Coordinates of C-alpha atoms in Angstrom, one line a residue:
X1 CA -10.0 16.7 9.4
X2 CA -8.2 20.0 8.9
X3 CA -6.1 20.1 5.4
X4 CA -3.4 22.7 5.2
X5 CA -1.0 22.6 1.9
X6 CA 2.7 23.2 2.1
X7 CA 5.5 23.4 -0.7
X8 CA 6.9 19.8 -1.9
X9 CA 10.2 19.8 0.2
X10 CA 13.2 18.4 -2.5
X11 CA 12.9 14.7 -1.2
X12 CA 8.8 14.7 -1.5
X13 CA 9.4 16.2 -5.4
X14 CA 12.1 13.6 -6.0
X15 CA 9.9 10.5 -4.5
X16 CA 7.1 11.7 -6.9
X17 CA 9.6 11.9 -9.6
X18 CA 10.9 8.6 -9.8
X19 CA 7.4 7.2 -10.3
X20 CA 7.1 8.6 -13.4
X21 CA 10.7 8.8 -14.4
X22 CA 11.5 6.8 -17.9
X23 CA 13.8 4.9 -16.1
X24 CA 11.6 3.2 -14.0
X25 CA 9.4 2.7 -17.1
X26 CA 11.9 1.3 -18.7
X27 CA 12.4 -0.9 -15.4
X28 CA 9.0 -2.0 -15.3
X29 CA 8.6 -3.0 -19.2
X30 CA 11.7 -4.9 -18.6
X31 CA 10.2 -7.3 -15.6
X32 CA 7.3 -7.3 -17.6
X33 CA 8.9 -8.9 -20.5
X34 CA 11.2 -11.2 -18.6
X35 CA 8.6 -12.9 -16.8
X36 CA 6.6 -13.3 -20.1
X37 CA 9.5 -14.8 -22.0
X38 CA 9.9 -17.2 -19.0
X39 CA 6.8 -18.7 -19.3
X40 CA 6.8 -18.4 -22.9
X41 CA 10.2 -20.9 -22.8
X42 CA 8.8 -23.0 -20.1
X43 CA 5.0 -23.5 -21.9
X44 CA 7.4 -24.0 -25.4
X45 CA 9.6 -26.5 -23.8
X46 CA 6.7 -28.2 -22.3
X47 CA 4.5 -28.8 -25.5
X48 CA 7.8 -29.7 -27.4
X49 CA 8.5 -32.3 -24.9
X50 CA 5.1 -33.4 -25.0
X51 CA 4.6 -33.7 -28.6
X52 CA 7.2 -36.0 -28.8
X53 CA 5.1 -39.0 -27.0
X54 CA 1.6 -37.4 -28.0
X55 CA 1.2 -35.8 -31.7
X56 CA -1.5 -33.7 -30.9
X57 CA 0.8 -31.4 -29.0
X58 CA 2.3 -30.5 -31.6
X59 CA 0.6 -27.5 -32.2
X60 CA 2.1 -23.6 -31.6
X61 CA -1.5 -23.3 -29.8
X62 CA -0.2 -25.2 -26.8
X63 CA 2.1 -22.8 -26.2
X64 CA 0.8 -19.7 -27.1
X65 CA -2.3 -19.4 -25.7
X66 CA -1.5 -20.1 -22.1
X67 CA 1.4 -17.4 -22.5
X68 CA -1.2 -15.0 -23.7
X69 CA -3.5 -15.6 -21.1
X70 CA -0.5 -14.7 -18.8
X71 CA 0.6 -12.0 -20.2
X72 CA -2.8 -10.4 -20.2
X73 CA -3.3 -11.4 -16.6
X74 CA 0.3 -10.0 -15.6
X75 CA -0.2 -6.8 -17.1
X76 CA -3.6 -6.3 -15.6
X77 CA -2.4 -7.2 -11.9
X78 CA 0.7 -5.3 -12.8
X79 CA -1.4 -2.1 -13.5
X80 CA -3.3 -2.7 -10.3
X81 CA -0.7 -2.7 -8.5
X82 CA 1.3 0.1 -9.6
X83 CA -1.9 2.4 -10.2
X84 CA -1.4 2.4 -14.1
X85 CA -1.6 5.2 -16.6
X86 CA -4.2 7.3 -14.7
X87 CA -2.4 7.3 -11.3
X88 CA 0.9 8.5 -13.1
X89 CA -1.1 11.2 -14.2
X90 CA -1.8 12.4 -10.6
X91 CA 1.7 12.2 -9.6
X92 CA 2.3 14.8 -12.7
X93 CA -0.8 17.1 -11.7
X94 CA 1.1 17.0 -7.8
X95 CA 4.6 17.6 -9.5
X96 CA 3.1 20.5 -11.4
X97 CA 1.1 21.7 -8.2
X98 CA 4.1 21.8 -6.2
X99 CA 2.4 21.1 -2.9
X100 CA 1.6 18.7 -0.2
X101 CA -1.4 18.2 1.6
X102 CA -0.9 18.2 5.6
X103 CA -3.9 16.5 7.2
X104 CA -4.6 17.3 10.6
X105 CA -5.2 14.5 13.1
X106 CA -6.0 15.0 16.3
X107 CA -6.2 11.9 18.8
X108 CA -7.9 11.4 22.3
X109 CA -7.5 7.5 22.6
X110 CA -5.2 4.8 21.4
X111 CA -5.5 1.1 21.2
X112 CA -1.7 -0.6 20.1
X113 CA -1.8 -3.9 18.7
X114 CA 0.7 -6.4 19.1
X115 CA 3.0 -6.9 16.2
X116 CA 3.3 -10.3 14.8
X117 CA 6.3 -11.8 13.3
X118 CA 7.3 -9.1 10.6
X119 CA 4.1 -7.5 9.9
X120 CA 4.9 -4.4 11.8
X121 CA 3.3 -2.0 14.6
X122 CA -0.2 -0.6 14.4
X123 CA -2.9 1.4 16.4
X124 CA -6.3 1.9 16.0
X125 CA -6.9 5.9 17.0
X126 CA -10.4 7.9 18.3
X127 CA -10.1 11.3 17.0
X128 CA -11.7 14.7 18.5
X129 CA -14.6 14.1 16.3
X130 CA -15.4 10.6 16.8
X131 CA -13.7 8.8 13.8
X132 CA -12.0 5.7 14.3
X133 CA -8.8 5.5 12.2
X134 CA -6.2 2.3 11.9
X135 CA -2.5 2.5 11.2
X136 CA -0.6 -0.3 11.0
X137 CA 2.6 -1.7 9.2
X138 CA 6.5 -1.4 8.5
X139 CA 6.9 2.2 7.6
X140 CA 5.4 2.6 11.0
X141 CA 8.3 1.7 13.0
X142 CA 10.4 4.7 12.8
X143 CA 7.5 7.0 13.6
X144 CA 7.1 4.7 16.9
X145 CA 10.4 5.4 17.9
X146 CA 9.9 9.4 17.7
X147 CA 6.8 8.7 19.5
X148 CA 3.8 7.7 17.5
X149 CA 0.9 7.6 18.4
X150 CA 1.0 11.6 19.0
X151 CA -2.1 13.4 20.3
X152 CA -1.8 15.6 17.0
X153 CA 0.0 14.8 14.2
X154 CA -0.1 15.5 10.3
X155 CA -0.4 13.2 7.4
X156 CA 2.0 14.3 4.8
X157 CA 0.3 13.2 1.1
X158 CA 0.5 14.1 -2.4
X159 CA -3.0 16.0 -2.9
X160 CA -3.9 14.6 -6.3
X161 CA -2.3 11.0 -6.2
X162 CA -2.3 10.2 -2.7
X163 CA 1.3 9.4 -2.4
X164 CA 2.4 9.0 1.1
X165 CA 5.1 11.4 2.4
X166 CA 4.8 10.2 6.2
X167 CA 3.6 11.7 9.7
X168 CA 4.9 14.7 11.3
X169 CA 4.0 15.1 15.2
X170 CA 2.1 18.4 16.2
X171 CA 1.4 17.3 19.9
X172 CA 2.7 14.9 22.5
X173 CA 2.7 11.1 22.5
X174 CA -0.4 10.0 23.8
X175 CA -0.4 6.5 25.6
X176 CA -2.8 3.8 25.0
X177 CA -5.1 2.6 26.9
X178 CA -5.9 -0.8 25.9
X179 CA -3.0 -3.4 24.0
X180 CA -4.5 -5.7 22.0
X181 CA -3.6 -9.1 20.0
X182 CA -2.2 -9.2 16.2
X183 CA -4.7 -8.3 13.5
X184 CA -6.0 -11.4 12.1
X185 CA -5.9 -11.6 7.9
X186 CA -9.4 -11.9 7.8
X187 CA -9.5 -8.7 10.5
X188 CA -7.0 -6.7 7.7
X189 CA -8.6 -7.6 5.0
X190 CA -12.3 -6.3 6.3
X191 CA -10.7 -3.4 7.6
X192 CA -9.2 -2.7 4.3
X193 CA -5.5 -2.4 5.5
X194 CA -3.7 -4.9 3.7
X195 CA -2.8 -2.4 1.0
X196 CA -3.3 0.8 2.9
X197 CA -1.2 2.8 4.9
X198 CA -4.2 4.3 7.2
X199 CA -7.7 3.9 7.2
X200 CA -11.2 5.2 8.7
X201 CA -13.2 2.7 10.2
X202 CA -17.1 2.8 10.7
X203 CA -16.3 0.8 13.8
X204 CA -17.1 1.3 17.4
X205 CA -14.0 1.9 18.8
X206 CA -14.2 -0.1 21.9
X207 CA -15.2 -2.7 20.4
X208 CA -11.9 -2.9 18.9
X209 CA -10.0 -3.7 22.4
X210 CA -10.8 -7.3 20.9
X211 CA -9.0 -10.0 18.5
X212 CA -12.4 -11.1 16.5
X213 CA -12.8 -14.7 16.6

């Protein structure tokens, strides 16, 4: 896969920018303490209500402990999910960069899955040099409608973090040849899509054509 850097157009600076703007820390801390104090009422309320038919809960530990426990968990899971300290960090080294990473794809085959309920549109790819590659989801659908899947195209990313700008067509739309049914969860979840925007498979691509049992 070809990589070719351009200059961070304004709205690819300002999308890096409001991950690491003190507002949205400030945003995120807040969530984070509203949800604790939530359970920190409801566990209270619980063992004060408790501990009026059964003495032994009458004891701050009743209360406490499960809401540290959850606020440990919630703050782990939380970091997961927004990438944490280190990938902030990345988003500065891209800000600082100034660039964006164009990755050259270019397809021979398509496979189109049908879309189930909400979940959005997706295609599995076979590129020039024999990689299989899945894309599938919401942020999908307005690349369909320009034309996706394309028989080149360019993944727009953030070098260092990863960020996802979007796809930009070098080619023409190339037809599939095969339509498949929805992607299973167990199916998503081996192919490790669930959280992903993309991925490459080290899957036989006709094998794909398939719904696996």
């Amino acid at each position: 896969m070809d990589v070719s850097f351009k200059p961070l157009t304004t709205k690819q600076r300002r999308d890096l920018e409001g991950y690491v703007a003190v507002s949205g820390a400030l945003f995120r801390a807040f969530l984070f303490v509203a949800a604790v104090g939530i359970v920190v009422a409801f566990c209270r309320g619980l063992a004060v209500s408790l501990a009026m038919s059964y003495p032994a809960f009458d004891n701050a530990a009743w209360w406490a402990v499960p809401s540290v426990v959850f606020a440990a968990g919630l703050y782990r899971i939380a970091g997961r999910w927004t990438g944490g300290r280190a990938l902030r960090a990345r988003i500065r080294a891209d800000l600082t960069r100034g660039e964006a990473a164009a990755k050259r794809v270019v397809a021979i085959e398509a496979i189109a899955i049908e879309e189930e309920e909400d979940e959005g549109p997706g295609y599995f790819l076979l590129t020039n040099d024999g990689k299989t590659m899945l894309f599938a989801g919401q942020y999908l659908e307005p690349f369909v409608r320009k034309g996706f899947p394309w028989t080149a195209f360019d993944i727009l990313e953030a070098p260092e973090s990863q960020m996802f700008f979007g796809l930009a067509a070098a080619g023409t739309r190339l037809k599939p040849s095969h339509t498949r049914g929805p992607l299973t969860w167990e199916e998503s979840k081996a192919f490790g899509i669930l959280n992903a925007k993309y991925v490459t498979l080290d899957r036989d691509f006709e094998g794909l054509t398939q719904t696996t049992p």
